[in-house]
Amino acid sequence: GDSVTQMEGPVTLSEEAFLTINCTYTATGYPSLFWYVQYPGEGLQLLLKATKADDKGSNKGFEATYRKETTSFHLEKGSVQVSDSAVYFCALRTSIDDKIIFGKGTRLHILP
Amino acid sequence: EAGVVQSPRYKIIEKKQPVAFWCNPISGHNTLYWYLQNLGQGPELLIRYENEEAVDDSQLPKDRFSAERLKGVDSTLKIQPAELGDSAVYLCASSLEGNTEAFFGQGTRLTVV
């Protein structure tokens, strides 16, 4: 079945470091891909999305490119801030039945 | 524009008691989801509605869980009776039809003691 696999955390970085959180997926058809973020004590918020191959989603300095050939949607940021500390979820929405499937999440800690 | 509204935010009940959660989706969103999120895990789908029809309830434990979405707007999720293992965050989300993102509410944190 369709699934999302993302790197396990926690990931701990110093402020201004480069961030990559890996995400790969398995899906039939042509899914849309998403990154959601969950800040402490808050609900899930959409961070960015891409709806077709080679699309790049971006928001708040974060980027991810929909790579169909490698079935990946890795999240990157060039210079992280303490305020980026949160849990990040990779997700896909299947094109066949509109189901939204999440990865297990990656906890990110940014040290000042 | 108001987001997805859930209530209550927190609920503590004794095992074997019933509990209900309520969700008001974003106006105009025909798709509504209920997800379960255990600590340290990603959300897992319980049930998905298209308008008032439950189109995917394959992951809903139907012996104790039930849900309804009357008139295709608000929805309630019920557990009866609750078990200790039901302690989790219950998330409601809504989206427009098609390949778009889902918007989530704050969730209801259930603790069964």
Short mmCIF file of C-alpha atoms in Angstrom, two decimals:
data_model
loop_
_atom_site.label_atom_id
_atom_site.label_comp_id
_atom_site.label_asym_id
_atom_site.label_seq_id
_atom_site.Cartn_x
_atom_site.Cartn_y
_atom_site.Cartn_z
CA GLY A 1 0.00 0.00 0.00
CA ASP A 2 0.88 3.66 -0.11
CA SER A 3 3.32 4.84 2.54
CA VAL A 4 5.71 7.57 3.65
CA THR A 5 9.08 6.99 5.26
CA GLN A 6 11.04 9.80 6.86
CA MET A 7 14.28 9.89 8.78
CA GLU A 8 14.03 9.19 12.46
CA GLY A 9 14.84 11.85 14.96
CA PRO A 10 15.57 13.61 17.00
CA VAL A 11 17.75 15.80 14.85
CA THR A 12 19.82 18.30 16.83
CA LEU A 13 21.57 21.18 15.08
CA SER A 14 23.15 24.45 16.03
CA GLU A 15 21.57 27.70 14.94
CA GLU A 16 22.45 28.70 11.35
CA ALA A 17 23.29 25.11 10.37
CA PHE A 18 22.01 23.52 7.16
CA LEU A 19 19.03 21.21 7.56
CA THR A 20 17.95 18.18 5.57
CA ILE A 21 15.15 15.85 6.62
CA ASN A 22 14.78 12.94 4.23
CA CYS A 23 11.40 11.69 3.04
CA THR A 24 10.62 8.96 0.54
CA TYR A 25 7.24 7.64 -0.51
CA THR A 26 5.50 4.71 -2.13
CA ALA A 27 2.32 5.45 -4.03
CA THR A 28 0.33 4.46 -7.06
CA GLY A 29 -0.65 7.17 -9.44
CA TYR A 30 0.52 10.75 -9.00
CA PRO A 31 0.24 11.88 -5.39
CA SER A 32 0.57 15.37 -4.01
CA LEU A 33 3.29 15.76 -1.39
CA PHE A 34 3.32 17.87 1.75
CA TRP A 35 5.41 18.86 4.71
CA TYR A 36 3.50 19.70 7.88
CA VAL A 37 5.02 21.17 11.05
CA GLN A 38 3.83 20.79 14.62
CA TYR A 39 5.17 23.33 17.10
CA PRO A 40 5.03 22.47 20.81
CA GLY A 41 1.47 22.54 22.08
CA GLU A 42 0.02 23.39 18.69
CA GLY A 43 -1.80 21.61 15.88
CA LEU A 44 -0.46 20.51 12.53
CA GLN A 45 0.25 23.33 10.09
CA LEU A 46 0.99 23.01 6.43
CA LEU A 47 4.56 24.12 5.75
CA LEU A 48 4.79 23.55 2.00
CA LYS A 49 3.46 21.38 -0.78
CA ALA A 50 4.13 20.16 -4.32
CA THR A 51 1.51 18.66 -6.59
CA LYS A 52 3.50 17.28 -9.52
CA ALA A 53 6.93 16.01 -10.44
CA ASP A 54 9.78 18.56 -10.34
CA ASP A 55 7.64 21.10 -8.47
CA LYS A 56 9.43 22.88 -5.65
CA GLY A 57 7.48 23.90 -2.59
CA SER A 58 8.87 26.66 -0.40
CA ASN A 59 7.88 28.61 2.69
CA LYS A 60 9.67 30.36 5.58
CA GLY A 61 13.06 29.48 4.07
CA PHE A 62 12.22 25.78 3.80
CA GLU A 63 12.23 24.03 0.42
CA ALA A 64 11.39 20.58 -0.92
CA THR A 65 11.43 19.28 -4.49
CA TYR A 66 9.10 16.54 -5.76
CA ARG A 67 11.45 13.94 -7.26
CA LYS A 68 9.46 11.26 -9.03
CA GLU A 69 12.54 9.35 -10.21
CA THR A 70 13.72 8.83 -6.64
CA THR A 71 10.24 9.00 -5.04
CA SER A 72 11.56 11.59 -2.61
CA PHE A 73 10.54 14.93 -1.11
CA HIS A 74 13.42 15.95 1.15
CA LEU A 75 12.99 19.04 3.32
CA GLU A 76 15.87 21.55 3.37
CA LYS A 77 16.68 24.88 4.96
CA GLY A 78 19.90 26.75 4.53
CA SER A 79 20.13 28.33 7.99
CA VAL A 80 17.93 27.10 10.81
CA GLN A 81 16.76 29.16 13.77
CA VAL A 82 15.87 28.20 17.32
CA SER A 83 12.24 28.94 16.43
CA ASP A 84 12.33 26.09 13.88
CA SER A 85 12.38 23.57 16.71
CA ALA A 86 9.31 21.40 16.12
CA VAL A 87 8.17 18.06 14.74
CA TYR A 88 8.07 17.80 10.96
CA PHE A 89 5.78 15.39 9.11
CA CYS A 90 6.06 14.36 5.49
CA ALA A 91 2.73 13.37 3.92
CA LEU A 92 1.17 12.40 0.63
CA ARG A 93 -2.34 12.64 -0.76
CA THR A 94 -3.11 9.79 -3.11
CA SER A 95 -4.47 10.67 -6.52
CA ILE A 96 -6.71 7.61 -6.62
CA ASP A 97 -8.74 7.87 -3.42
CA ASP A 98 -7.75 11.20 -1.78
CA LYS A 99 -6.32 9.47 1.27
CA ILE A 100 -3.71 11.51 3.19
CA ILE A 101 -0.91 9.39 4.65
CA PHE A 102 1.70 10.68 7.09
CA GLY A 103 5.20 9.66 8.02
CA LYS A 104 6.08 9.11 11.67
CA GLY A 105 7.53 12.58 12.09
CA THR A 106 11.02 13.94 12.78
CA ARG A 107 11.67 15.99 15.90
CA LEU A 108 14.07 18.88 15.30
CA HIS A 109 15.98 20.63 18.09
CA ILE A 110 17.91 23.79 17.28
CA LEU A 111 20.47 24.89 19.84
CA PRO A 112 21.32 28.60 20.24
CA GLU B 1 -11.54 32.80 7.86
CA ALA B 2 -12.04 30.49 10.81
CA GLY B 3 -10.03 27.30 10.83
CA VAL B 4 -11.07 23.83 11.85
CA VAL B 5 -12.54 23.96 15.35
CA GLN B 6 -12.45 21.03 17.71
CA SER B 7 -13.78 20.61 21.20
CA PRO B 8 -12.98 19.86 23.86
CA ARG B 9 -9.22 20.51 23.82
CA TYR B 10 -8.63 18.13 26.70
CA LYS B 11 -10.64 15.30 28.20
CA ILE B 12 -9.90 12.98 31.09
CA ILE B 13 -12.22 10.05 31.66
CA GLU B 14 -12.21 6.77 33.50
CA LYS B 15 -11.94 3.58 31.50
CA LYS B 16 -15.22 2.06 30.35
CA GLN B 17 -16.85 5.49 30.20
CA PRO B 18 -18.09 7.00 26.93
CA VAL B 19 -16.56 10.09 25.35
CA ALA B 20 -17.40 12.25 22.35
CA PHE B 21 -15.40 14.73 20.31
CA TRP B 22 -16.80 17.43 18.08
CA CYS B 23 -15.39 19.01 14.92
CA ASN B 24 -16.49 21.98 12.84
CA PRO B 25 -14.61 22.04 9.52
CA ILE B 26 -13.74 25.05 7.42
CA SER B 27 -16.79 26.39 5.64
CA GLY B 28 -17.20 24.87 2.20
CA HIS B 29 -14.82 21.97 2.78
CA ASN B 30 -16.61 18.82 1.73
CA THR B 31 -13.95 16.35 2.91
CA LEU B 32 -13.55 15.73 6.63
CA TYR B 33 -11.00 13.46 8.31
CA TRP B 34 -10.59 12.09 11.80
CA TYR B 35 -7.04 11.06 12.70
CA LEU B 36 -5.53 9.45 15.74
CA GLN B 37 -2.08 10.59 16.86
CA ASN B 38 -0.24 8.59 19.47
CA LEU B 39 2.68 10.16 21.30
CA GLY B 40 5.73 10.36 19.08
CA GLN B 41 3.90 9.05 16.03
CA GLY B 42 2.38 10.45 12.87
CA PRO B 43 -1.38 10.85 12.47
CA GLU B 44 -3.25 7.71 11.43
CA LEU B 45 -6.54 7.94 9.59
CA LEU B 46 -9.64 6.70 11.39
CA ILE B 47 -12.35 7.80 9.00
CA ARG B 48 -12.85 10.06 6.00
CA TYR B 49 -16.08 11.71 4.90
CA GLU B 50 -17.05 13.12 1.55
CA ASN B 51 -19.98 15.35 2.50
CA GLU B 52 -22.12 13.16 4.76
CA GLU B 53 -20.87 9.84 3.39
CA ALA B 54 -18.15 7.88 5.16
CA VAL B 55 -16.01 6.80 2.19
CA ASP B 56 -13.15 5.23 4.15
CA ASP B 57 -13.70 3.81 7.63
CA SER B 58 -11.50 0.77 7.23
CA GLN B 59 -9.25 1.80 10.15
CA LEU B 60 -12.05 2.67 12.55
CA PRO B 61 -12.41 0.11 15.38
CA LYS B 62 -16.13 -0.29 14.93
CA ASP B 63 -16.69 -2.30 18.07
CA ARG B 64 -16.18 0.80 20.20
CA PHE B 65 -15.76 3.77 17.86
CA SER B 66 -18.46 5.50 15.89
CA ALA B 67 -18.68 8.70 13.92
CA GLU B 68 -21.27 10.75 12.16
CA ARG B 69 -21.40 13.81 9.97
CA LEU B 70 -24.93 15.02 9.82
CA LYS B 71 -25.83 17.40 6.99
CA GLY B 72 -22.27 17.12 5.70
CA VAL B 73 -20.86 19.79 7.99
CA ASP B 74 -20.05 19.17 11.67
CA SER B 75 -18.89 15.77 12.81
CA THR B 76 -18.71 13.85 16.07
CA LEU B 77 -16.47 10.95 16.98
CA LYS B 78 -17.53 8.72 19.86
CA ILE B 79 -15.80 6.03 21.87
CA GLN B 80 -17.86 3.70 24.01
CA PRO B 81 -16.49 2.23 26.17
CA ALA B 82 -13.08 3.89 26.36
CA GLU B 83 -10.00 1.81 27.10
CA LEU B 84 -6.64 2.85 28.53
CA GLY B 85 -5.04 2.39 25.11
CA ASP B 86 -7.34 5.02 23.62
CA SER B 87 -5.31 7.77 25.31
CA ALA B 88 -4.05 9.88 22.40
CA VAL B 89 -4.71 13.08 20.48
CA TYR B 90 -7.70 12.97 18.14
CA LEU B 91 -7.30 15.29 15.18
CA CYS B 92 -9.94 16.56 12.81
CA ALA B 93 -9.05 17.96 9.40
CA SER B 94 -10.91 19.22 6.37
CA SER B 95 -10.11 19.88 2.74
CA LEU B 96 -11.64 20.79 -0.56
CA GLU B 97 -12.31 18.04 -3.04
CA GLY B 98 -9.35 17.16 -5.18
CA ASN B 99 -5.63 16.98 -4.67
CA THR B 100 -5.24 19.72 -2.08
CA GLU B 101 -3.91 20.04 1.43
CA ALA B 102 -5.87 19.28 4.56
CA PHE B 103 -6.26 21.85 7.33
CA PHE B 104 -6.09 20.57 10.88
CA GLY B 105 -7.74 21.57 14.11
CA GLN B 106 -5.89 21.82 17.42
CA GLY B 107 -6.90 18.33 18.38
CA THR B 108 -8.49 16.80 21.47
CA ARG B 109 -6.09 15.22 23.93
CA LEU B 110 -7.81 12.25 25.56
CA THR B 111 -6.50 10.67 28.73
CA VAL B 112 -8.16 7.48 29.92
CA VAL B 113 -7.39 6.59 33.54
#
